mmCIF file of C-alpha atoms in Angstrom:
data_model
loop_
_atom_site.group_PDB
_atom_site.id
_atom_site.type_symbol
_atom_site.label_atom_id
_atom_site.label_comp_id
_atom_site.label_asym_id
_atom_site.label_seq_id
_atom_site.Cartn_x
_atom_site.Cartn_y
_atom_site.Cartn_z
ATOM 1 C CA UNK A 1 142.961 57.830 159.331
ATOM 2 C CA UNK A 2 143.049 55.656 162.510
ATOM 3 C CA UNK A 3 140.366 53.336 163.893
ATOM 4 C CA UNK A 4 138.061 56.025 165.757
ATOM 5 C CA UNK A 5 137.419 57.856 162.276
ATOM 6 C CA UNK A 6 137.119 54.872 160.069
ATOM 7 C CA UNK A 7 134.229 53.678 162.438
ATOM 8 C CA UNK A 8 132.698 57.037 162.236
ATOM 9 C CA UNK A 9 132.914 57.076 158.971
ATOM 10 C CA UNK A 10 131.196 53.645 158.665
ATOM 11 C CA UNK A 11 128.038 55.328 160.276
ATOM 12 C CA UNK A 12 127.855 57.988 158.571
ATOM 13 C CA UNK A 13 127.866 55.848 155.238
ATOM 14 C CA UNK A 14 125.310 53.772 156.814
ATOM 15 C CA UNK A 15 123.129 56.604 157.507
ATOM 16 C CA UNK A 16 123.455 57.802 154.359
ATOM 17 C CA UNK A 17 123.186 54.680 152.285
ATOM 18 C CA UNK A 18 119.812 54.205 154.118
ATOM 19 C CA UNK A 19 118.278 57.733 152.631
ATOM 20 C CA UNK A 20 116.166 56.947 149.716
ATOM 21 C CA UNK A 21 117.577 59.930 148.191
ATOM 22 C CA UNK A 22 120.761 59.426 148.301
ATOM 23 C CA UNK A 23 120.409 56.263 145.286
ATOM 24 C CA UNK A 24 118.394 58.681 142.877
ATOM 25 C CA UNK A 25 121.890 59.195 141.903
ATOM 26 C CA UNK A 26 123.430 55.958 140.835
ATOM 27 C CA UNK A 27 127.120 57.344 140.847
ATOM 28 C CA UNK A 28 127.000 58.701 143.921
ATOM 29 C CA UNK A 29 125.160 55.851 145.237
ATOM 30 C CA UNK A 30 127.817 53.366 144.045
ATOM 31 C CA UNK A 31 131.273 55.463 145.064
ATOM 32 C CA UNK A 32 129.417 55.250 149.128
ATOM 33 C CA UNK A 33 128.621 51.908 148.308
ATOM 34 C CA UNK A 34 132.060 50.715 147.622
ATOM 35 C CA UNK A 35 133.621 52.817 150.129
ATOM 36 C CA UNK A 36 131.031 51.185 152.909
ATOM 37 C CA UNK A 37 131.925 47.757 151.495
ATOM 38 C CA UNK A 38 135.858 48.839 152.114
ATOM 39 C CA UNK A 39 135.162 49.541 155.517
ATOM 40 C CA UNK A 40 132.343 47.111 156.864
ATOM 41 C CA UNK A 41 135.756 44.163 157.757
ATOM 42 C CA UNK A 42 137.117 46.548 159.578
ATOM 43 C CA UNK A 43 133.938 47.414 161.718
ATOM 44 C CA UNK A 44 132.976 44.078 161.988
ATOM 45 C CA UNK A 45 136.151 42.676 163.113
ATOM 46 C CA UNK A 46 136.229 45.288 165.482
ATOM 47 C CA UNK A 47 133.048 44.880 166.894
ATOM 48 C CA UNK A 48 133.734 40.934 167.352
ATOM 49 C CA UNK A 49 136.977 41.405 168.807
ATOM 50 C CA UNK A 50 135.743 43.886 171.198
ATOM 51 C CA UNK A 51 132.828 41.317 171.865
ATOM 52 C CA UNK A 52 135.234 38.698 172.723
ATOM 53 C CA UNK A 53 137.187 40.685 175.126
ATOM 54 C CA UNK A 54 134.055 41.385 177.038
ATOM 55 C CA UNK A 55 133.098 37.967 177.253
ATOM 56 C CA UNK A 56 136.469 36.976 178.580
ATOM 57 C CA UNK A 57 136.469 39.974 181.396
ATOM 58 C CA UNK A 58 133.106 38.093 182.283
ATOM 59 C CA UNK A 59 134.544 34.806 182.056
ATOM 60 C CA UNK A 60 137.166 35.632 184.270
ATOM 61 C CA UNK A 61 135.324 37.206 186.625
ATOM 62 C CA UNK A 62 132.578 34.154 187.450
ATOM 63 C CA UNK A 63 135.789 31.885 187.312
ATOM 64 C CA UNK A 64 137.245 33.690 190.331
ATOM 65 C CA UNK A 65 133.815 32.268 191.641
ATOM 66 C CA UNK A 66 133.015 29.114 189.546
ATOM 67 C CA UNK A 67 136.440 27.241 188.132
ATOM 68 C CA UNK A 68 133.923 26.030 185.645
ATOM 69 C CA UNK A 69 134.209 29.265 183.619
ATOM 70 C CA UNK A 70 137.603 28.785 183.561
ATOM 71 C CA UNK A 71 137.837 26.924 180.251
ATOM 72 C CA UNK A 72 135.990 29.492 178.998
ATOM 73 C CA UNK A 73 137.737 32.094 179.593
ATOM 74 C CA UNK A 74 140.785 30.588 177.781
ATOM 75 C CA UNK A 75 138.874 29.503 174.793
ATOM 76 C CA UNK A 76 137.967 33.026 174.556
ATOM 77 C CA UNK A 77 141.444 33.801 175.774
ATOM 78 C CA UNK A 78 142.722 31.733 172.412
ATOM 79 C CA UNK A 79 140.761 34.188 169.915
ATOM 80 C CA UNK A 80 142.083 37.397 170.856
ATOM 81 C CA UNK A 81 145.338 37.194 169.112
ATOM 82 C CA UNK A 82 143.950 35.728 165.499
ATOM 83 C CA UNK A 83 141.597 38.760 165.656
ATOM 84 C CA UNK A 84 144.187 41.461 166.655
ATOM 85 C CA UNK A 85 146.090 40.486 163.576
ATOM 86 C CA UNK A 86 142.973 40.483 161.355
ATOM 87 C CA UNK A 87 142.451 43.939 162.582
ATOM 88 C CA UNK A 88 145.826 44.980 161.582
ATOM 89 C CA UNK A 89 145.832 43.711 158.699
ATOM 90 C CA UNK A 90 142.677 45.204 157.563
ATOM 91 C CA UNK A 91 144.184 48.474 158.501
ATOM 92 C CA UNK A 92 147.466 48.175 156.816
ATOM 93 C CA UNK A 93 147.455 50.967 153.922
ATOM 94 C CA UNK A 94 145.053 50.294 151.019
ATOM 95 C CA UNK A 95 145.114 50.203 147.398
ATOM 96 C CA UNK A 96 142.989 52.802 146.583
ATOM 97 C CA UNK A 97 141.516 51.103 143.045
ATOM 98 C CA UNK A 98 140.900 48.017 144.927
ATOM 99 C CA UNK A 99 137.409 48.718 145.091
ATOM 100 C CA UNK A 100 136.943 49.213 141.453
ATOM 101 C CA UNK A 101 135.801 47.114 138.235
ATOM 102 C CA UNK A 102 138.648 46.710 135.791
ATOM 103 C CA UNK A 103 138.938 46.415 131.984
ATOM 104 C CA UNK A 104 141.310 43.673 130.716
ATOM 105 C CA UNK A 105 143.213 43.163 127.236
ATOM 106 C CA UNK A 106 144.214 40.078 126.004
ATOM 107 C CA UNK A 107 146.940 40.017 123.594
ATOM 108 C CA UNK A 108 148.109 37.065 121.495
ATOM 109 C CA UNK A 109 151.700 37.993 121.371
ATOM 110 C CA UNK A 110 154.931 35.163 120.124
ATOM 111 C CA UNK A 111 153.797 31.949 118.588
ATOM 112 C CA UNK A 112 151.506 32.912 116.038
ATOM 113 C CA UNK A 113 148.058 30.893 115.749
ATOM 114 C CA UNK A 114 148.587 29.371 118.749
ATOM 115 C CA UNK A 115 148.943 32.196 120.922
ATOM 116 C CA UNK A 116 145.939 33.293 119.927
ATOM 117 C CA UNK A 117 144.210 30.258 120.785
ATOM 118 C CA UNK A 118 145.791 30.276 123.765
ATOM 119 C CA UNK A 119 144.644 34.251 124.886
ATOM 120 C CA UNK A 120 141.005 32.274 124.153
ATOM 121 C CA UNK A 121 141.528 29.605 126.428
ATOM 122 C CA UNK A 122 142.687 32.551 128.958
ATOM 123 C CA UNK A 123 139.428 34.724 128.256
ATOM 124 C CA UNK A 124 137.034 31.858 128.613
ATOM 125 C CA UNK A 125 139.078 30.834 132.042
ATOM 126 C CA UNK A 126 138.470 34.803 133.103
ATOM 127 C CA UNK A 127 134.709 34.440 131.823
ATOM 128 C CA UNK A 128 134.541 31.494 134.029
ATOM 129 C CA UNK A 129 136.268 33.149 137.036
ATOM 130 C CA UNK A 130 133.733 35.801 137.131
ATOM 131 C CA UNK A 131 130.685 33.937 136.771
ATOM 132 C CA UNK A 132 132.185 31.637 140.078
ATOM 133 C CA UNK A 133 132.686 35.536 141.520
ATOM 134 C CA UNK A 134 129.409 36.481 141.095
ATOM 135 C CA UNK A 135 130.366 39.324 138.851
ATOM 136 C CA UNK A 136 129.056 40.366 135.210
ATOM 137 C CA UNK A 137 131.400 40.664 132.522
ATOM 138 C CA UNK A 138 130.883 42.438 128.768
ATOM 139 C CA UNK A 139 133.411 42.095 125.500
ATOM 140 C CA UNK A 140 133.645 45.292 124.440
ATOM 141 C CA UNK A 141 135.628 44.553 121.619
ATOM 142 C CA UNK A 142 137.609 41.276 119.814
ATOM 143 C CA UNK A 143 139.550 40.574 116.708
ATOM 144 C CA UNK A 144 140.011 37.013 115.952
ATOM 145 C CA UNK A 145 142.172 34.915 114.552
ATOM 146 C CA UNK A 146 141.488 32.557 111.905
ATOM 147 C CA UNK A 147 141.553 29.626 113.773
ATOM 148 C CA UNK A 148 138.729 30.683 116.261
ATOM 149 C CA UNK A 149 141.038 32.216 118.716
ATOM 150 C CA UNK A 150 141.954 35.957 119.699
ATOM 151 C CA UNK A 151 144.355 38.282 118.332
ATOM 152 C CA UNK A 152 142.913 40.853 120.693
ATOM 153 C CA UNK A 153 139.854 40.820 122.783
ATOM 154 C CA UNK A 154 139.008 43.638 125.566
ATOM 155 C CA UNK A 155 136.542 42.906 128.322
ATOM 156 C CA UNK A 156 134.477 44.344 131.118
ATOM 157 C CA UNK A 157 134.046 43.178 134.811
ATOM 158 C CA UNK A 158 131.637 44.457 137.338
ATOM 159 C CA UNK A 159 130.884 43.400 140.770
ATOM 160 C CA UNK A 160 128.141 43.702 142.879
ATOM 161 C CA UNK A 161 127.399 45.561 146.117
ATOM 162 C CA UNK A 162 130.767 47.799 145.939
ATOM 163 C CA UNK A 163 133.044 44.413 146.186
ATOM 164 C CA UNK A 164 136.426 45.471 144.086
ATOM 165 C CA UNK A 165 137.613 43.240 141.077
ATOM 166 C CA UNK A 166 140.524 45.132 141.110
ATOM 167 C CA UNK A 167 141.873 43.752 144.312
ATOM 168 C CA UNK A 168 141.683 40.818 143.294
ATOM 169 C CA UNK A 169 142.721 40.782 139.445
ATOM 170 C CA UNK A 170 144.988 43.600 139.710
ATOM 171 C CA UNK A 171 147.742 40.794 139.433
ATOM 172 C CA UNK A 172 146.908 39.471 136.538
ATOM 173 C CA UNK A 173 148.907 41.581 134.422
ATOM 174 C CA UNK A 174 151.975 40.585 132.086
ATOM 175 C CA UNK A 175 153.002 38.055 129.945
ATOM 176 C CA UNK A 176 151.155 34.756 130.278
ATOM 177 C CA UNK A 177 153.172 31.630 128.742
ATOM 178 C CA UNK A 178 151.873 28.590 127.442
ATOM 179 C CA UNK A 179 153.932 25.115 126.614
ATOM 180 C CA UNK A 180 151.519 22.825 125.159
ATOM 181 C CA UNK A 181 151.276 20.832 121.749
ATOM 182 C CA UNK A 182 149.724 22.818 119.061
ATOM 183 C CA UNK A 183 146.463 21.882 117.274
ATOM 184 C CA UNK A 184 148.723 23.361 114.302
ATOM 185 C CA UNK A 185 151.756 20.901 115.061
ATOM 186 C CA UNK A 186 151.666 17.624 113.852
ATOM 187 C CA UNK A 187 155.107 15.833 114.922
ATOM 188 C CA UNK A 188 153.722 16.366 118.347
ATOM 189 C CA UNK A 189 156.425 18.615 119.356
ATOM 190 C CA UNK A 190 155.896 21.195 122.758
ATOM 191 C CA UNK A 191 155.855 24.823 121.914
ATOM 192 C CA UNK A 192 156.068 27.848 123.929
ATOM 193 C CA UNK A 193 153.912 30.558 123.188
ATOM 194 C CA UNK A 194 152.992 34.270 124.995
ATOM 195 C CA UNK A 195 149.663 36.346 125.644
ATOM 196 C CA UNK A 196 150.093 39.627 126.784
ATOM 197 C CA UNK A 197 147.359 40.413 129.702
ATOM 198 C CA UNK A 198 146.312 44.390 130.417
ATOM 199 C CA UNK A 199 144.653 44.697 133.600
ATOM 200 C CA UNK A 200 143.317 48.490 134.222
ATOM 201 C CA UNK A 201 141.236 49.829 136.850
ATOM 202 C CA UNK A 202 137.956 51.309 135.183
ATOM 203 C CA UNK A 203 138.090 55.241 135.318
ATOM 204 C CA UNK A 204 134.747 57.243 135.787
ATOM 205 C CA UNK A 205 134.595 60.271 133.753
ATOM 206 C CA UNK A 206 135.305 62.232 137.203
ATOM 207 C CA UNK A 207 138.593 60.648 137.386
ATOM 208 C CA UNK A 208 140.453 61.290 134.852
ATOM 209 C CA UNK A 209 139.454 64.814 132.177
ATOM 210 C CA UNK A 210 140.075 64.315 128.259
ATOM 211 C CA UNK A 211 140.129 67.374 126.287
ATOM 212 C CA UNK A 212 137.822 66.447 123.525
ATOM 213 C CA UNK A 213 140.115 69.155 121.015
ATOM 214 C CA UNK A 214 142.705 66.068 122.185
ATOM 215 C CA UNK A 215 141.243 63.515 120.357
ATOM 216 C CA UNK A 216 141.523 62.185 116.915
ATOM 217 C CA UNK A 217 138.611 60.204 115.504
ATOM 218 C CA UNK A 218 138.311 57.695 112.402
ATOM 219 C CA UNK A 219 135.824 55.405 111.437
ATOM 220 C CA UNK A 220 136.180 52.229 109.314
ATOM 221 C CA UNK A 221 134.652 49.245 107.874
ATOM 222 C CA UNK A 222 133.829 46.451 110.744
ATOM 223 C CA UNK A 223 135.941 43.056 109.949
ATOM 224 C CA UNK A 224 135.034 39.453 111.628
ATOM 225 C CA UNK A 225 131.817 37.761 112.632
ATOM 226 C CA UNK A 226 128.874 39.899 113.149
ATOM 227 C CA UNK A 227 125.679 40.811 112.286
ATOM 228 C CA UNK A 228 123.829 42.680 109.473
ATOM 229 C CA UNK A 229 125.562 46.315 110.173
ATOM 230 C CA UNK A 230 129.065 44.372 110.650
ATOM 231 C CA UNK A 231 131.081 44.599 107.006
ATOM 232 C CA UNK A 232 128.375 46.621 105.410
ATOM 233 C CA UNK A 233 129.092 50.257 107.550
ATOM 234 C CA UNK A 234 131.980 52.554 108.524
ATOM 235 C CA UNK A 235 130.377 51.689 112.535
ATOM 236 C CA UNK A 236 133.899 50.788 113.786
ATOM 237 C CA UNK A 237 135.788 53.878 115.598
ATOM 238 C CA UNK A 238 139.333 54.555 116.132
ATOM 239 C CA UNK A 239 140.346 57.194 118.736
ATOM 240 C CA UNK A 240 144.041 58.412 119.094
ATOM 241 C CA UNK A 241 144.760 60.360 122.232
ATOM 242 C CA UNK A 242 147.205 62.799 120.365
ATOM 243 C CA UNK A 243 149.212 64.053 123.388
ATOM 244 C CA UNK A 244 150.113 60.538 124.264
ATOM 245 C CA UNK A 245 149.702 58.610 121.412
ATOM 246 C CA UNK A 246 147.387 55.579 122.596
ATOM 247 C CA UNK A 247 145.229 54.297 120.450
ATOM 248 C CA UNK A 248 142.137 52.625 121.400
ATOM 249 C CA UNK A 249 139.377 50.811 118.447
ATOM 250 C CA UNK A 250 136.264 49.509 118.723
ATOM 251 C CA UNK A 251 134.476 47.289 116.142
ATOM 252 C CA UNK A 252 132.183 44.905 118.260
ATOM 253 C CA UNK A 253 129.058 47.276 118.553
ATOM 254 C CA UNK A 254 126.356 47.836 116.019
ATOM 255 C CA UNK A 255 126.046 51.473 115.274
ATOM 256 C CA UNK A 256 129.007 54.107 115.647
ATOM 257 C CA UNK A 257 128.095 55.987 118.755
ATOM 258 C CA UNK A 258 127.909 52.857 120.889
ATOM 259 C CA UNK A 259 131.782 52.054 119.549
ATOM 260 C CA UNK A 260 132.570 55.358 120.381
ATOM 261 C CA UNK A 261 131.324 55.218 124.242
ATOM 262 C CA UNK A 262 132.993 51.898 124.719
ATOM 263 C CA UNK A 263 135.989 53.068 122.935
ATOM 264 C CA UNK A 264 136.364 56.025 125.687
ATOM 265 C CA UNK A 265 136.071 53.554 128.646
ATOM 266 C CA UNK A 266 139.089 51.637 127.065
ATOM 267 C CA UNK A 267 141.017 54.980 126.604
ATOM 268 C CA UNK A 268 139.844 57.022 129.752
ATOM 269 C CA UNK A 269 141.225 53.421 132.021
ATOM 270 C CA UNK A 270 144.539 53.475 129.596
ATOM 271 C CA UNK A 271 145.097 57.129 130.967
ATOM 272 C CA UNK A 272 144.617 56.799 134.760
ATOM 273 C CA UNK A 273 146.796 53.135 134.635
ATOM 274 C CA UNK A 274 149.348 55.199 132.486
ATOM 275 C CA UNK A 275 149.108 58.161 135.098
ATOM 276 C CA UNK A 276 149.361 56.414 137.701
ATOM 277 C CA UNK A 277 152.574 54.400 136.834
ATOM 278 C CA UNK A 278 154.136 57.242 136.279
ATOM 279 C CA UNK A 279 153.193 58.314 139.816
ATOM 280 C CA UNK A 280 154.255 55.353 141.091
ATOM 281 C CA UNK A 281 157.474 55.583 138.983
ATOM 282 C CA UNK A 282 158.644 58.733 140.634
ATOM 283 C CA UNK A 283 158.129 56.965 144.308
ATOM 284 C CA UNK A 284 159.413 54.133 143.352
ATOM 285 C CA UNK A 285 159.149 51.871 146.935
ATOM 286 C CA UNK A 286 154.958 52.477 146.709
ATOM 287 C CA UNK A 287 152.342 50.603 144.668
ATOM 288 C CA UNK A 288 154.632 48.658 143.222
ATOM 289 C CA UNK A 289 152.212 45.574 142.367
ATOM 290 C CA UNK A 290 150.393 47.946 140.463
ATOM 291 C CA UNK A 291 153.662 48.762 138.586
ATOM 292 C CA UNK A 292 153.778 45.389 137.068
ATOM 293 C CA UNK A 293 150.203 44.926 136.541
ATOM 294 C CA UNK A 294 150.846 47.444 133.595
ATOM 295 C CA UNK A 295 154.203 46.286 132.881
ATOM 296 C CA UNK A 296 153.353 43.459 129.755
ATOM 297 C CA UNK A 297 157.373 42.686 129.604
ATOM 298 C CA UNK A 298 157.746 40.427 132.981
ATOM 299 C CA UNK A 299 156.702 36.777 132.123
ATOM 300 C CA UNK A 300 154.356 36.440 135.220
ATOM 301 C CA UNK A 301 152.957 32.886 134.655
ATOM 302 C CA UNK A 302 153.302 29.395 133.017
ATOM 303 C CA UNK A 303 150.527 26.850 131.652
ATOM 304 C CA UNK A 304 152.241 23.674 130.917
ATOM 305 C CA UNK A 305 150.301 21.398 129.848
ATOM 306 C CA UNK A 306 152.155 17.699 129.472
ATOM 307 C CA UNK A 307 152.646 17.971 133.199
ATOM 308 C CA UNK A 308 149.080 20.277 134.050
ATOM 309 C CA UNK A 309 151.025 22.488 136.115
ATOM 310 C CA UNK A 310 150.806 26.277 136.849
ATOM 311 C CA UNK A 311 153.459 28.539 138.157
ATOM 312 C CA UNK A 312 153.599 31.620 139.315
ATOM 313 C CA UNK A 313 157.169 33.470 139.258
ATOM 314 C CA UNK A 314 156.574 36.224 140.943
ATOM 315 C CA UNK A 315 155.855 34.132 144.643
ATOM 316 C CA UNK A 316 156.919 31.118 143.674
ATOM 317 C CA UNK A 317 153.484 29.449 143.064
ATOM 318 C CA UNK A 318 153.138 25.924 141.556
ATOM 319 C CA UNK A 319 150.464 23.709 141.452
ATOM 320 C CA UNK A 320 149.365 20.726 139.583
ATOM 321 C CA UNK A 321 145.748 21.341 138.420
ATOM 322 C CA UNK A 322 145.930 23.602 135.499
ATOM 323 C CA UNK A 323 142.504 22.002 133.959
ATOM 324 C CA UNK A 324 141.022 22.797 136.993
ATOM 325 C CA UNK A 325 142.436 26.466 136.972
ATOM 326 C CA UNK A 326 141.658 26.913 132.783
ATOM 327 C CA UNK A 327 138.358 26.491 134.101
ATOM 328 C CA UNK A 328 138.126 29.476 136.572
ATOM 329 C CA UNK A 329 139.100 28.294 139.217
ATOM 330 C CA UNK A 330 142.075 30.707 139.738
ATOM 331 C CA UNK A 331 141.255 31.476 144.161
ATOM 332 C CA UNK A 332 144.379 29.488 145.037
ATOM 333 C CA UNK A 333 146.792 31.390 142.611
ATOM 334 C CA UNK A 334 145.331 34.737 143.349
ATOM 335 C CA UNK A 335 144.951 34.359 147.131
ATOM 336 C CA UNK A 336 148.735 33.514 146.885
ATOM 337 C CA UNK A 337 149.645 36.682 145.047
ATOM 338 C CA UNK A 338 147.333 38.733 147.830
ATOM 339 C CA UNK A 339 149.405 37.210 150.806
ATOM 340 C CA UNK A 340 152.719 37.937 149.428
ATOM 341 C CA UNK A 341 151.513 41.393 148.819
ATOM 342 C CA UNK A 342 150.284 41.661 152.110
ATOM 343 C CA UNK A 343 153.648 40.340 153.793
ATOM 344 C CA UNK A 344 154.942 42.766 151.918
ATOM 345 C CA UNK A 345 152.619 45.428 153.384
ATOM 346 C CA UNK A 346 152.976 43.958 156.472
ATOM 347 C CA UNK A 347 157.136 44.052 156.228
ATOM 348 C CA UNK A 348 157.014 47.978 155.388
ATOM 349 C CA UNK A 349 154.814 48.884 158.056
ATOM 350 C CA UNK A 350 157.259 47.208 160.596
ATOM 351 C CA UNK A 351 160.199 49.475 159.383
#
């Protein structure tokens, strides 16, 4: 789609956005609001860079007359560039989940107790990340370990007005590794430990179709801290997908139906990340980021903790404030992650 249609489409989203109708369905509402957020840098930037040029065939014009207006003219002169290459980068080929909330499993994986101490210490620094964000977040469902940490805890994050989690947690997939003393260790020695991190795009029911005569259902006993219903009713669900064989439970809810909704959402996202790597499998040069966001066997990151440093090993990241980053603030790390995908982007379009 070039620039023309983009900014026609923009309108046209406007327009419709405006119509009171339109939001009686919420759906529908939200898929034009997203797409209108997508689009609204790209209008903007146009608009100002057109703006700019304007002013500096103006400029030039009354400095034919007035040398005064010269400096003007090459202050305006100076922006032209820095917004041509905003432009094209905001029309370099787009994720198409970037727009979307995402669901996110955290896995304790090698080192026992203390992994899954550390996948808490990760979901509290995701928690935090959000709430800097701006966006709302929801456990849908947690085992824990029995030192207050997770074995496995799945969460929820939402956005507001259309902005995409996706685009910018899409990265945080794969193996997370920790080297820190262990509340369980007592000679003081350093361990390494691993958390597995899932990162999945949330599908609507639109997007991806389950066959209901696909599904395999069983209901068990809740385990781990709850309330009254927890322990004392079969609420918890378990759904197999048969033709694929994920499994997806649900314990954290009070009555069985509620599990079984929030079990789908976990299961319908599994399907469209596992469809979609296998698209992206079979062209193998495209979407590759998206590749290893599903893709738990690539050690992606390391928390050490004697020297509170963080690196990154995909780009090459390192930085020396890992407190500071366990405590959401993660815009450094991810912002480098989003430029090397983008000067990657950036090196396939000038092919």
């Amino acid at each position: 789609m070039n620039l023309d249609e983009l900014l026609k489409e923009h309108a046209e989203l406007e327009a419709r956005l405006a119509d009171p109708a339109v939001h009686a369905d919420q759906k529908q509402a939200r898929t034009l609001g997203r797409r209108y957020a997508e689009l609204t840098p790209i209008v903007t930037t146009y608009r100002e860079l057109e703006s700019v040029r304007d002013d500096l065939a103006t400029a030039r014009e009354l400095a034919a007359e007035d040398a005064a207006f010269a400096e003007e003219a090459a202050q305006l002169e100076a922006r032209i560039a820095p917004l041509e290459e905003r432009l094209r980068h905001l029309l370099l080929p787009r994720d198409p989940n970037d727009s979307k909330d995402i669901l996110m499993e955290i896995k304790a994986g090698e080192g026992g107790e203390e992994s899954a101490l550390f996948a808490g210490d990760l979901l509290r620094m995701y928690l935090r990340y959000a709430e800097r964000c701006g966006w709302k977040t929801e456990i849908l469902d947690a085992q824990y370990s029995d030192l207050g940490g997770y074995k496995d805890v799945t969460i929820a994050v939402k956005a507001k007005n259309g902005e995409g989690v996706w685009s910018r947690l899409k990265f945080e997939g794969g193996v997370h590794r920790v080297q820190r003393v262990p509340a369980t260790e007592s000679q003081g020695r350093i361990h390494t430990s691993a958390v597995g991190v899932l990162v999945y795009p949330e599908a609507e029911e639109v997007d991806i179709q389950i066959d209901p005569n696909d599904l395999r259902i069983d209901v068990f006993r809740s385990g781990g801290p709850g309330g009254q219903s927890v322990n004392t009713t079969d609420s918890a669900v378990r759904i197999t997908h048969i033709p694929t064989g994920v499994v997806v439970s649900c314990q954290n809810e009070k009555s069985q139906l509620q599990n079984k909704e929030t079990a789908m959402r976990v299961l319908r996202a599994r399907l469209q990340a596992m469809a979609e790597e296998e698209a992206a499998a079979e062209a193998a040069a495209e979407r590759r980021s998206q590749v290893r966001t599903v893709d738990r066997s690539e050690r992606v990151r390391t928390y050490n903790f004697p020297e509170n440093r963080i690196s990154d090993h995909r780009v090459g990241f390192k930085a020396y404030n890992l407190d500071q980053v366990l405590d959401g603030e993660l815009d450094a790390v991810i912002q480098a992650l989003i430029d090397a995908e983008m000067a990657e982007k950036l090196a396939a379009h000038n092919r």
